[in-house]
Amino acid sequence: MKETGGRNSIFTFDRMVALTSILIALFLIHNEYNMPNPNIQQTIGPSFMPIAILVALIFSALLILFTSLRTERKTGDADAVLAEPSLQTSAEQYKIMGMVLLGLVLYAVMLVPVGFIISTSGLIVWQAQLFEKGKWIRNLAVGIPFSILIYYLFVHFLEVMLPGGILSF
Amino acid sequence: MDLWTNISLGFSQAISLQNLAYCFIGALYGTVIGVLPGIGPLVGISILLPITYSLPPVSAVVMLAGIYYGSAYGGSTCSILVNTPGESSAVVTCFDGYQMAVQGRAKAALATAAIGSFFAGTLATVAIMFLAMPIARLGIKFTPAEYFSLLLLALTMVGTLTTESPVKGLFTTLVGLLLSTVGMDLQTGRVRFAFGSQWLIEGVDFIVVAIGLFAISEVLVQAELVQKFGLQKREQISGRYWITMEELKQSFMPYVRGTVIGFLIGVLPGAGSTPATFFSYAVEKKSSKHPERFGKGAIEGVAGPEAANNAANQGALVPLLTLGIPGSATTAVMLGAFMIYGIQPGPLLFEKDPAFVWTIIASMYIGNIILLILNLPLVNIFAKLLDLPAALLSSMVLTFCTIGVYSIRFAVFDVFLMIIFGIVGYFMRKHDYPAAPLLLALVLGEMMEQGLRRALTLSNGDWTVFVTRPISLGLLSISALSLLYSVIKYLRGKKRLA
């Protein structure tokens, strides 16, 4: 299911990952190295493990970099079949995924001040629109009772306090 | 105490009304998340964790185990009826299962999957029963040095063997380990990598990472696919008979072979159930007199892999319960859950609280019976779930993910962290960076660091302790071999293309 057309982009991605992680790792090592260490006599202190991991991380990022510079070898594995990642994502697809994320961010922002029921109903309608245009009534007819039911179930039955917001009951 | 005393102790507790109820809820919920595409046991368990904190630990674990093995039953339904695997271990079932459904033999495919799962699940539980004590006895001799080496082995095996690209597996393992060091160091109280955030002082919660990497990224992938292919329709369940004697006979040997293959692969850390299903399929095709039937609706192609899948799932519980070492991302989440309940699985648990361990093992027999009933006569009800509009389903999944993450400590910060991990997870999938090693490393990282420091404290700072103790040396050698294997694989790949 994979398209082979996106080869150039995957080179760039792997290289970018490798280079950024090397830079971040160097920064973190520097950061950790300059940390004051506690006055407890220990063979290895709290800095040892993070620095060891970061050094190994730089090493593995270099391996990725070399692999991507040399060649690209692709075989289908099970997870690839599952995710069906066609390597080229169209602008349309990025747009729809961006909208999903935007909906989720708005949901997170609104959750506490506005409350669970209204935010969740909103999220469901928003999300459903992205997957399937129209059907407003169906989405509202499912979204609102679903939100109320879940709120009630969690707050009164499972004793998980969800934010009530402006509609708490 | 001998085996039979333990088992009767386990059963006497497992059949209490409360434990039966949680076993049923787990099996039911497991079947539902198995049937629904895009939510596997890992996400299903992660979402549910925060609300299990108030349960008695034994009931909570009985329920989690039910979800864990129950989802493998449900997984086949989606593969057979929609040709969409709910998780990677159900991919193989699509090959012949969906073909059988297209030919109007959906009932036989569903039946052989359910019976095979029951057969394998039950036999594998018997195997767990007999293996648990000997392994736990071996584990009791472990010092922190052996534990550190064993954890390292689990990580290197998952990082290098489960993925096509061991280099990337190694990379994500290290990222997971790094994330595990975020927050306050337990021994000295020094804060690492929190960058002034009060939330990060407590560390990065594995549930946030699990839901982000596995569930949010999945919703993104689905949004992308829907845009491209539109929504999918399912095949109907028709026909009078569930399964004929002839079909059952054809399925029997694949069940047996699948169970053995699955259990052996499942016990090893790193492999997991997906390779077990592929291996079983290959074995069935090779041993068949008519290999050309495979891919066109051969019942053996469903029976073998389904048995292998369940046996591998159960097998993975052996190292988890006896040594406290998870071999896959899902069992890592379960280990994380155990620790939240204040239970440290491993050899000591068998000594200190045999009732706990044996109740869980006994509940697996009961759970498998419940699942057989849910997945054979009642499969029609669950199949209806597949008619749920994908648009609504995905938004409900997002809601449950958010509740799951938010209710860990009532922090919107965690919800944002989940979204970030969702985006990261999406790109990881697209570019073959495996997420399972990252999650496993995150859960095991702290244990590893503590093990290392404790071992060195005990040896007065002598590093040779890891190679002078024979078990530790053996475990480290196997880790080194699996790393060597990935280097060879890397070099070979290069040669082939040169």
XYZ file of C-alpha atoms in Angstrom:
667
model
C 0.000 0.000 0.000
C 2.997 2.222 0.276
C 3.725 4.715 -2.389
C 7.312 4.897 -3.396
C 7.119 8.446 -4.615
C 7.853 9.972 -1.236
C 11.422 8.764 -0.933
C 13.016 12.139 -0.873
C 10.754 13.313 1.899
C 11.587 10.337 4.120
C 15.292 11.075 3.774
C 14.679 14.551 4.985
C 12.525 13.392 7.862
C 15.026 10.887 9.232
C 17.867 13.332 8.870
C 15.906 16.035 10.600
C 15.045 13.704 13.468
C 18.668 12.669 13.826
C 20.097 16.178 13.700
C 17.534 17.734 16.028
C 17.906 14.964 18.559
C 21.698 15.295 18.532
C 21.395 19.028 19.164
C 18.812 18.556 21.906
C 20.889 15.774 23.477
C 24.005 17.969 23.529
C 22.039 20.771 25.133
C 20.597 18.427 27.752
C 24.003 16.920 28.528
C 25.414 20.407 29.008
C 22.449 21.281 31.192
C 22.715 18.145 33.301
C 26.472 18.397 33.633
C 26.227 21.822 35.205
C 23.619 20.786 37.733
C 24.722 20.976 41.341
C 25.013 17.432 42.662
C 23.713 16.573 46.099
C 26.174 15.860 48.867
C 25.284 12.205 49.162
C 28.124 9.752 48.646
C 27.030 7.501 45.800
C 28.776 5.478 43.148
C 26.550 7.013 40.538
C 24.496 10.104 41.168
C 21.304 11.375 39.593
C 23.160 12.670 36.538
C 24.732 9.389 35.524
C 21.739 7.661 33.916
C 20.448 10.689 31.964
C 23.894 11.448 30.567
C 24.528 7.799 29.672
C 21.167 7.649 27.888
C 21.849 10.901 26.044
C 25.254 9.715 24.864
C 23.672 6.503 23.570
C 20.928 8.580 21.976
C 23.480 10.631 20.072
C 25.094 7.397 18.926
C 21.793 5.956 17.687
C 20.877 9.241 15.989
C 24.186 9.076 14.157
C 23.295 5.542 13.038
C 19.978 6.817 11.690
C 21.783 9.624 9.943
C 24.233 7.245 8.291
C 21.454 4.873 7.290
C 19.484 7.655 5.704
C 22.540 9.072 3.936
C 23.472 5.690 2.533
C 20.288 4.152 1.433
C 16.630 3.598 2.111
C 15.471 0.094 2.650
C 11.764 -0.547 2.977
C 9.936 -3.754 3.693
C 6.342 -4.202 4.693
C 5.862 -5.138 8.330
C 2.710 -5.819 10.216
C 2.401 -2.385 11.719
C 2.820 -0.827 8.337
C -0.116 -2.848 7.030
C -2.107 -1.697 10.016
C -1.361 1.958 9.710
C -1.336 1.951 5.935
C 0.921 4.923 5.871
C 0.934 6.130 2.362
C 4.057 8.198 2.597
C 2.680 11.117 0.695
C 0.044 12.984 2.566
C -1.918 15.492 0.548
C -2.597 19.049 1.660
C -6.247 18.055 2.042
C -5.281 15.291 4.453
C -3.024 17.532 6.499
C -5.855 20.013 6.669
C -8.297 17.450 8.056
C -5.741 16.218 10.591
C -4.988 19.780 11.569
C -8.699 20.330 12.161
C -8.877 17.201 14.350
C -5.986 18.545 16.419
C -7.463 22.029 16.566
C -10.716 20.542 17.872
C -8.782 18.628 20.505
C -6.785 21.691 21.606
C -9.962 23.784 21.857
C -11.531 20.963 23.842
C -8.613 20.934 26.282
C -8.787 24.725 26.650
C -12.549 24.798 27.195
C -12.865 21.686 29.340
C -12.387 23.293 32.744
C -13.890 26.789 32.335
C -16.883 25.775 30.181
C -17.377 22.310 31.588
C -17.425 18.742 30.368
C -20.929 18.491 28.926
C -20.850 21.485 26.602
C -17.229 20.956 25.513
C -17.773 17.264 24.788
C -20.951 17.864 22.803
C -19.009 20.457 20.847
C -16.093 18.116 20.250
C -18.371 15.354 18.984
C -20.179 17.581 16.514
C -16.913 19.143 15.343
C -15.194 15.805 14.955
C -18.127 14.141 13.184
C -18.266 17.017 10.688
C -14.679 16.361 9.713
C -15.318 12.709 9.007
C -18.713 13.049 7.395
C -20.273 16.296 6.196
C -23.838 17.139 7.229
C -26.001 15.011 9.544
C -26.103 17.793 12.149
C -29.220 16.520 13.809
C -27.922 12.992 14.189
C -24.629 14.225 15.614
C -26.325 16.537 18.080
C -28.835 13.830 18.973
C -25.969 11.491 19.819
C -23.462 14.023 21.154
C -25.553 15.752 23.803
C -27.076 12.661 25.479
C -23.685 10.928 25.273
C -21.972 13.814 27.068
C -24.640 14.008 29.775
C -24.610 10.241 30.277
C -20.821 10.052 30.547
C -20.726 13.029 32.907
C -23.325 11.530 35.151
C -21.714 8.079 35.053
C -18.253 9.362 35.930
C -19.207 11.932 38.530
C -21.951 10.097 40.369
C -21.169 6.445 39.764
C -17.417 6.123 39.245
C -16.636 9.119 41.450
C -14.270 10.716 38.984
C -14.754 14.470 39.212
C -15.146 15.840 35.723
C -15.213 19.624 35.404
C -18.791 20.865 35.740
C -18.079 24.333 34.391
C -21.141 26.476 33.897
C -23.513 23.513 33.987
C -22.412 21.586 37.074
C -24.895 19.281 38.664
C 2.146 -24.925 49.267
C 1.741 -27.261 46.356
C 0.135 -26.526 43.035
C -3.290 -27.934 43.840
C -3.649 -26.065 47.098
C -2.766 -22.887 45.223
C -5.230 -23.548 42.449
C -8.100 -24.330 44.758
C -7.233 -21.211 46.735
C -7.327 -19.221 43.495
C -10.640 -20.647 42.377
C -12.257 -20.138 45.749
C -11.519 -16.407 45.430
C -12.121 -16.086 41.705
C -15.681 -17.326 41.996
C -16.644 -14.694 44.539
C -19.484 -12.618 43.168
C -17.378 -9.486 43.008
C -14.480 -11.068 41.146
C -16.821 -12.851 38.746
C -18.510 -9.548 38.021
C -15.195 -7.795 37.289
C -14.038 -10.726 35.203
C -17.236 -10.433 33.165
C -16.909 -6.653 32.803
C -13.304 -7.086 31.692
C -14.196 -9.759 29.138
C -17.123 -7.722 27.828
C -15.151 -4.492 27.599
C -12.221 -6.399 26.069
C -14.479 -7.856 23.393
C -15.902 -4.416 22.604
C -12.522 -2.730 22.226
C -11.304 -5.741 20.270
C -14.213 -5.493 17.843
C -13.903 -1.737 17.365
C -11.202 -0.853 14.901
C -8.509 1.452 16.179
C -8.777 0.706 19.893
C -6.623 -2.144 21.040
C -6.097 -3.554 24.534
C -3.316 -1.066 25.211
C -5.493 1.981 24.701
C -8.522 0.290 26.235
C -6.625 -0.462 29.432
C -4.923 2.948 29.573
C -8.211 4.813 29.287
C -9.766 2.756 32.038
C -6.879 2.846 34.528
C -7.719 5.993 36.487
C -11.173 4.719 37.356
C -9.815 1.407 38.649
C -7.758 3.036 41.411
C -10.586 2.766 43.886
C -11.212 -0.960 43.273
C -9.695 -3.725 45.390
C -6.421 -4.576 43.587
C -7.289 -8.211 42.944
C -10.600 -7.317 41.263
C -8.928 -4.583 39.244
C -6.250 -6.967 37.982
C -8.809 -9.692 37.212
C -10.636 -7.097 35.117
C -7.495 -5.822 33.359
C -6.469 -9.376 32.521
C -9.963 -9.956 31.131
C -9.632 -6.903 28.897
C -6.182 -8.021 27.834
C -7.063 -11.511 26.635
C -10.659 -10.586 25.767
C -9.599 -8.068 23.145
C -7.862 -10.840 21.222
C -11.234 -12.606 20.864
C -12.962 -9.474 19.604
C -10.134 -8.574 17.259
C -10.971 -11.356 14.844
C -14.556 -10.121 14.370
C -13.422 -6.880 12.778
C -10.857 -8.654 10.601
C -13.386 -11.179 9.345
C -16.329 -8.855 8.738
C -14.685 -5.628 7.597
C -11.241 -6.792 6.446
C -9.787 -4.158 8.757
C -7.485 -5.464 11.468
C -8.213 -3.820 14.804
C -4.593 -4.345 15.784
C -1.481 -5.730 14.172
C -1.976 -9.220 15.610
C -5.288 -9.494 13.728
C -3.804 -8.719 10.315
C -3.313 -12.363 9.385
C -6.928 -13.203 10.193
C -8.001 -10.866 7.386
C -6.260 -12.991 4.750
C -8.593 -15.969 4.903
C -11.221 -14.788 7.392
C -12.501 -11.997 5.199
C -12.483 -14.267 2.165
C -14.642 -16.746 4.080
C -17.073 -13.937 4.936
C -17.258 -12.855 1.303
C -18.124 -16.450 0.397
C -20.953 -16.410 2.945
C -19.005 -18.433 5.512
C -18.638 -15.647 8.062
C -20.195 -17.823 10.754
C -17.648 -20.596 10.328
C -14.788 -18.083 10.349
C -16.074 -16.421 13.520
C -16.684 -19.798 15.131
C -13.266 -21.211 14.398
C -11.681 -17.996 15.659
C -13.650 -18.095 18.909
C -13.129 -21.809 19.516
C -9.442 -21.552 18.632
C -9.048 -18.621 21.001
C -10.770 -20.583 23.751
C -8.672 -23.678 23.117
C -5.418 -21.725 23.136
C -6.408 -19.457 26.014
C -7.316 -22.380 28.228
C -4.305 -24.541 27.377
C -1.964 -21.588 27.789
C -3.433 -20.904 31.214
C -2.637 -24.510 32.161
C 0.918 -23.903 30.963
C 1.165 -20.705 33.028
C 0.013 -22.670 36.050
C 2.785 -25.223 35.750
C 5.524 -22.787 34.714
C 4.815 -20.003 37.171
C 6.249 -21.537 40.333
C 9.529 -22.856 38.859
C 10.250 -19.518 37.182
C 9.314 -17.556 40.275
C 11.647 -19.800 42.319
C 14.453 -19.019 39.924
C 13.601 -15.334 40.133
C 13.818 -15.267 43.889
C 17.580 -15.745 43.625
C 17.870 -12.532 41.598
C 19.765 -9.627 43.099
C 19.489 -6.049 41.753
C 22.336 -6.890 39.363
C 20.311 -9.680 37.737
C 17.240 -7.484 37.627
C 19.089 -4.727 35.879
C 20.424 -7.194 33.307
C 17.002 -8.741 32.816
C 15.382 -5.339 32.241
C 18.135 -4.452 29.810
C 17.470 -7.727 27.993
C 13.736 -7.015 27.731
C 14.445 -3.560 26.341
C 17.038 -4.607 23.789
C 14.866 -7.465 22.582
C 11.770 -5.327 22.160
C 13.797 -2.526 20.607
C 15.628 -4.670 18.092
C 13.392 -7.635 17.314
C 9.893 -6.201 16.980
C 10.768 -3.802 14.264
C 11.996 -3.881 10.709
C 14.448 -1.149 11.538
C 16.400 -2.013 14.710
C 18.260 1.302 14.475
C 14.999 3.170 14.897
C 13.882 0.713 17.579
C 17.048 1.480 19.517
C 16.437 5.181 19.073
C 12.860 5.114 20.380
C 13.937 2.882 23.290
C 16.444 5.532 24.312
C 13.864 8.307 23.989
C 11.596 6.296 26.299
C 14.401 5.827 28.814
C 15.155 9.535 28.692
C 11.502 10.366 29.371
C 11.598 8.050 32.373
C 14.316 10.201 33.974
C 12.172 13.348 33.854
C 11.118 14.512 37.295
C 12.379 14.063 40.795
C 15.106 11.504 41.403
C 13.876 9.132 44.090
C 17.192 8.693 45.866
C 18.454 12.239 46.102
C 15.386 14.363 45.490
C 17.075 16.262 42.700
C 14.788 17.336 39.873
C 15.788 16.433 36.343
C 14.588 17.924 33.053
C 11.504 19.615 34.521
C 12.425 23.066 33.199
C 10.503 24.778 35.944
C 7.210 22.981 35.290
C 5.533 21.847 38.486
C 3.791 19.051 36.565
C 7.014 17.650 35.164
C 8.528 17.379 38.658
C 6.226 14.409 39.137
C 7.492 12.932 35.884
C 5.846 11.992 32.594
C 2.986 9.589 33.205
C 3.073 6.480 31.019
C -0.707 6.619 30.512
C -0.390 10.026 28.844
C 2.302 8.713 26.530
C 0.434 5.470 25.800
C -2.808 7.206 24.886
C -1.033 9.870 22.845
C 1.206 7.539 20.893
C -1.343 4.809 20.282
C -4.836 6.330 20.373
C -4.529 9.955 19.259
C -2.177 9.035 16.433
C -4.672 6.355 15.374
C -7.491 8.904 15.159
C -5.222 11.069 13.005
C -4.409 8.140 10.726
C -8.114 7.338 10.421
C -8.958 10.940 9.600
C -6.373 10.724 6.870
C -7.699 7.419 5.543
C -11.340 8.482 5.591
C -10.395 11.506 3.549
C -8.739 9.189 1.064
C -10.881 6.080 0.887
C -14.221 6.979 2.443
C -16.028 4.826 4.996
C -16.028 1.032 4.834
C -18.954 -1.383 4.844
C -19.058 -4.702 6.628
C -20.021 -8.213 5.521
C -23.150 -9.764 7.001
C -23.286 -12.813 9.231
C -25.490 -15.295 7.401
C -26.020 -19.036 7.133
C -27.628 -21.641 9.352
C -24.759 -23.524 10.893
C -21.964 -22.067 12.953
C -19.427 -24.662 12.025
C -19.585 -28.181 10.600
C -17.839 -31.239 12.053
C -15.633 -31.305 8.982
C -14.532 -27.697 9.499
C -13.874 -28.341 13.163
C -11.713 -31.324 12.235
C -9.779 -29.173 9.777
C -9.245 -26.593 12.498
C -8.060 -28.924 15.226
C -4.410 -29.442 14.296
C -3.951 -25.739 13.472
C -5.264 -24.996 16.997
C -2.690 -27.306 18.540
C 0.217 -26.026 16.454
C -0.886 -22.410 16.875
C -1.100 -22.774 20.643
C 2.407 -24.215 20.933
C 3.947 -21.672 18.565
C 2.101 -18.764 20.160
C 2.919 -19.683 23.724
C 6.625 -20.194 23.055
C 6.919 -16.899 21.190
C 4.775 -15.084 23.742
C 6.908 -16.112 26.723
C 9.988 -14.528 25.143
C 10.235 -10.832 25.723
C 10.141 -8.733 22.631
C 8.408 -10.890 20.115
C 4.746 -10.381 21.016
C 1.705 -11.871 19.399
C 1.991 -10.412 15.883
C 4.998 -12.493 14.775
C 3.342 -15.509 16.405
C 0.303 -15.122 14.130
C 2.434 -14.708 11.015
C 4.575 -17.681 11.975
C 1.523 -19.856 12.587
C 0.030 -18.849 9.241
C 3.262 -19.759 7.482
C 3.372 -23.127 9.262
C -0.217 -23.929 8.303
C 0.363 -23.001 4.707
C 3.549 -25.076 4.537
C 2.042 -28.147 6.171
C -1.147 -28.023 4.094
C -1.664 -30.421 1.206
C -3.369 -27.603 -0.663
C -1.398 -24.449 0.059
C -3.094 -22.763 -2.908
C -6.308 -22.540 -0.851
C -4.684 -20.066 1.489
C -5.729 -16.475 0.921
C -8.947 -17.739 -0.653
C -10.833 -18.707 2.465
C -8.918 -21.603 4.050
C -10.263 -22.195 7.528
C -6.835 -23.308 8.772
C -5.566 -19.829 7.972
C -7.957 -18.438 10.574
C -7.765 -21.250 13.127
C -3.974 -21.387 13.530
C -3.187 -17.666 13.839
C -6.137 -17.002 16.144
C -4.966 -19.760 18.495
C -1.405 -18.452 18.242
C -2.534 -14.920 19.050
C -4.299 -15.926 22.243
C -1.568 -18.303 23.342
C 1.048 -15.584 22.797
C -0.989 -13.111 24.839
C -1.230 -15.553 27.709
C 2.424 -16.507 27.331
C 3.444 -12.875 27.769
C 1.832 -12.969 31.210
C 4.401 -15.543 32.391
C 7.391 -13.161 32.611
C 5.091 -10.377 33.811
C 3.676 -12.310 36.754
C 6.713 -14.383 37.694
C 9.552 -11.917 37.177
C 7.765 -8.583 36.906
C 9.160 -8.063 33.406
C 6.794 -7.041 30.614
C 7.696 -8.173 27.124
C 5.364 -5.908 25.165
C 3.840 -2.449 25.281
C 0.485 -3.746 26.555
C 2.007 -5.819 29.336
C 4.153 -2.786 30.205
C 0.974 -0.778 30.742
C -0.321 -3.616 32.909
C 2.879 -3.546 34.952
C 2.416 0.196 35.370
C -1.116 -0.460 36.590
C 0.104 -3.088 39.072
C 2.547 -0.592 40.524
C -0.161 2.035 40.881
C -2.186 -0.493 42.871
C 0.903 -1.004 45.048
C 1.634 -4.502 43.772
C 5.109 -5.460 42.641
C 4.673 -8.531 40.429
C 7.528 -10.967 40.566
C 8.775 -13.916 42.580
C 8.132 -12.299 45.956
C 4.473 -11.855 45.104
C 4.103 -15.627 44.785
C 5.479 -16.004 48.300
C 3.877 -13.059 50.000
C 0.450 -13.107 48.439
C -0.241 -16.420 46.713
C -4.000 -15.807 46.876
C -3.574 -12.745 44.676
C -1.601 -14.475 41.918
C -3.638 -17.638 41.875
C -6.934 -15.787 41.850
C -5.815 -14.057 38.681
C -4.706 -17.311 37.093
C -7.953 -19.045 38.073
C -9.983 -16.129 36.740
C -8.444 -16.701 33.319
C -10.199 -20.053 32.996
C -13.483 -18.428 33.885
C -12.771 -15.451 31.631
C -12.134 -17.689 28.652
C -15.461 -19.452 29.156
C -17.262 -16.106 29.384
C -15.498 -14.985 26.229
C -16.453 -18.092 24.313
C -20.097 -17.374 25.126
C -19.798 -13.686 24.280
C -18.050 -14.377 21.018
C -20.070 -17.255 19.636
C -23.804 -17.039 20.241
C -23.667 -13.323 20.984
C -21.280 -12.237 18.263
C -24.138 -10.675 16.300
C -24.607 -8.049 18.976
C -20.956 -7.058 18.894
C -20.895 -7.056 15.114
C -23.510 -4.292 15.301
C -20.818 -2.106 16.853
C -19.147 -2.127 13.461
C -22.167 -0.286 12.062
C -21.444 2.641 14.371
C -20.555 5.612 12.162
C -16.771 6.096 12.170
C -17.351 9.821 12.568
C -19.052 9.424 15.937
C -16.831 6.599 17.062
C -13.639 8.580 16.650
C -14.985 11.537 18.597
C -16.099 9.245 21.409
C -12.634 7.717 21.460
C -11.149 11.208 21.784
C -13.511 11.961 24.660
C -12.551 8.805 26.542
C -8.860 9.438 25.915
C -9.193 12.932 27.340
C -11.115 11.757 30.406
C -8.552 8.991 30.956
C -5.636 11.387 30.838
C -7.320 14.257 32.681
C -8.444 12.092 35.584
C -4.919 10.861 36.390
C -4.296 14.020 38.432
C -6.895 16.467 37.065
C -4.384 18.372 34.990
C -5.126 19.958 31.622
C -1.341 19.993 31.234
C -1.498 16.224 30.723
C -4.148 16.618 28.030
C -1.842 18.933 26.090
C 1.026 16.514 26.617
C -1.222 13.755 25.229
C -1.926 15.850 22.109
C 1.795 16.434 21.596
C 2.514 12.722 21.916
C -0.339 12.101 19.480
C 1.343 14.244 16.842
C 4.714 12.646 17.559
C 3.097 9.202 17.372
C 1.549 9.991 14.011
C 4.906 10.852 12.479
C 6.529 7.873 14.156
C 4.035 5.597 12.440
C 4.497 7.260 9.105
C 8.230 6.846 9.249
C 8.493 3.439 10.900
C 9.692 4.535 14.325
C 8.207 1.851 16.597
C 6.222 3.184 19.546
C 6.164 -0.001 21.641
C 9.851 0.172 22.678
C 9.416 3.789 23.736
C 6.525 2.963 26.022
C 8.220 -0.123 27.446
C 11.371 1.888 28.165
C 9.345 4.613 29.852
C 7.701 2.117 32.200
C 10.894 0.181 32.906
C 13.331 3.099 32.988
C 12.938 4.017 36.615
C 13.154 0.379 37.736
C 16.294 0.004 35.686
C 17.991 3.038 37.135
C 17.102 2.025 40.671
C 18.337 -1.518 39.961
C 21.628 -0.222 38.625
C 22.216 2.086 41.564
C 21.185 -0.493 44.124
C 23.430 -3.133 42.540
C 26.376 -0.757 42.650
C 25.672 0.230 46.229
C 25.595 -3.448 47.233
C 28.869 -4.129 45.435
C 30.516 -1.007 46.894
C 30.820 0.572 43.493
C 32.303 -2.478 41.796
C 31.002 -2.570 38.207
C 32.189 -6.127 37.591
C 29.214 -7.375 39.604
C 27.197 -7.496 36.375
C 29.582 -9.897 34.668
C 30.828 -11.973 37.571
C 27.405 -13.270 38.532
C 26.555 -16.052 36.055
C 22.841 -15.317 35.521
C 23.518 -11.629 35.017
C 26.358 -12.430 32.627
C 24.086 -14.774 30.675
C 21.336 -12.181 30.384
C 23.785 -9.476 29.314
C 25.242 -11.822 26.701
C 21.808 -12.392 25.186
C 21.242 -8.614 25.099
C 24.577 -8.201 23.378
C 23.633 -10.934 20.886
C 20.352 -9.239 20.028
C 22.198 -5.960 19.492
C 24.738 -7.809 17.370
C 21.897 -9.320 15.381
C 20.541 -5.889 14.581
C 23.986 -4.684 13.522
C 24.324 -7.678 11.198
C 20.842 -7.082 9.848
C 21.784 -3.445 9.272
C 24.988 -4.349 7.461
C 23.258 -7.020 5.361
C 20.559 -4.609 4.333
C 23.241 -2.261 3.166
C 24.975 -4.973 1.208
C 21.814 -6.100 -0.516
C 21.189 -2.658 -1.845
C 24.777 -1.955 -2.816
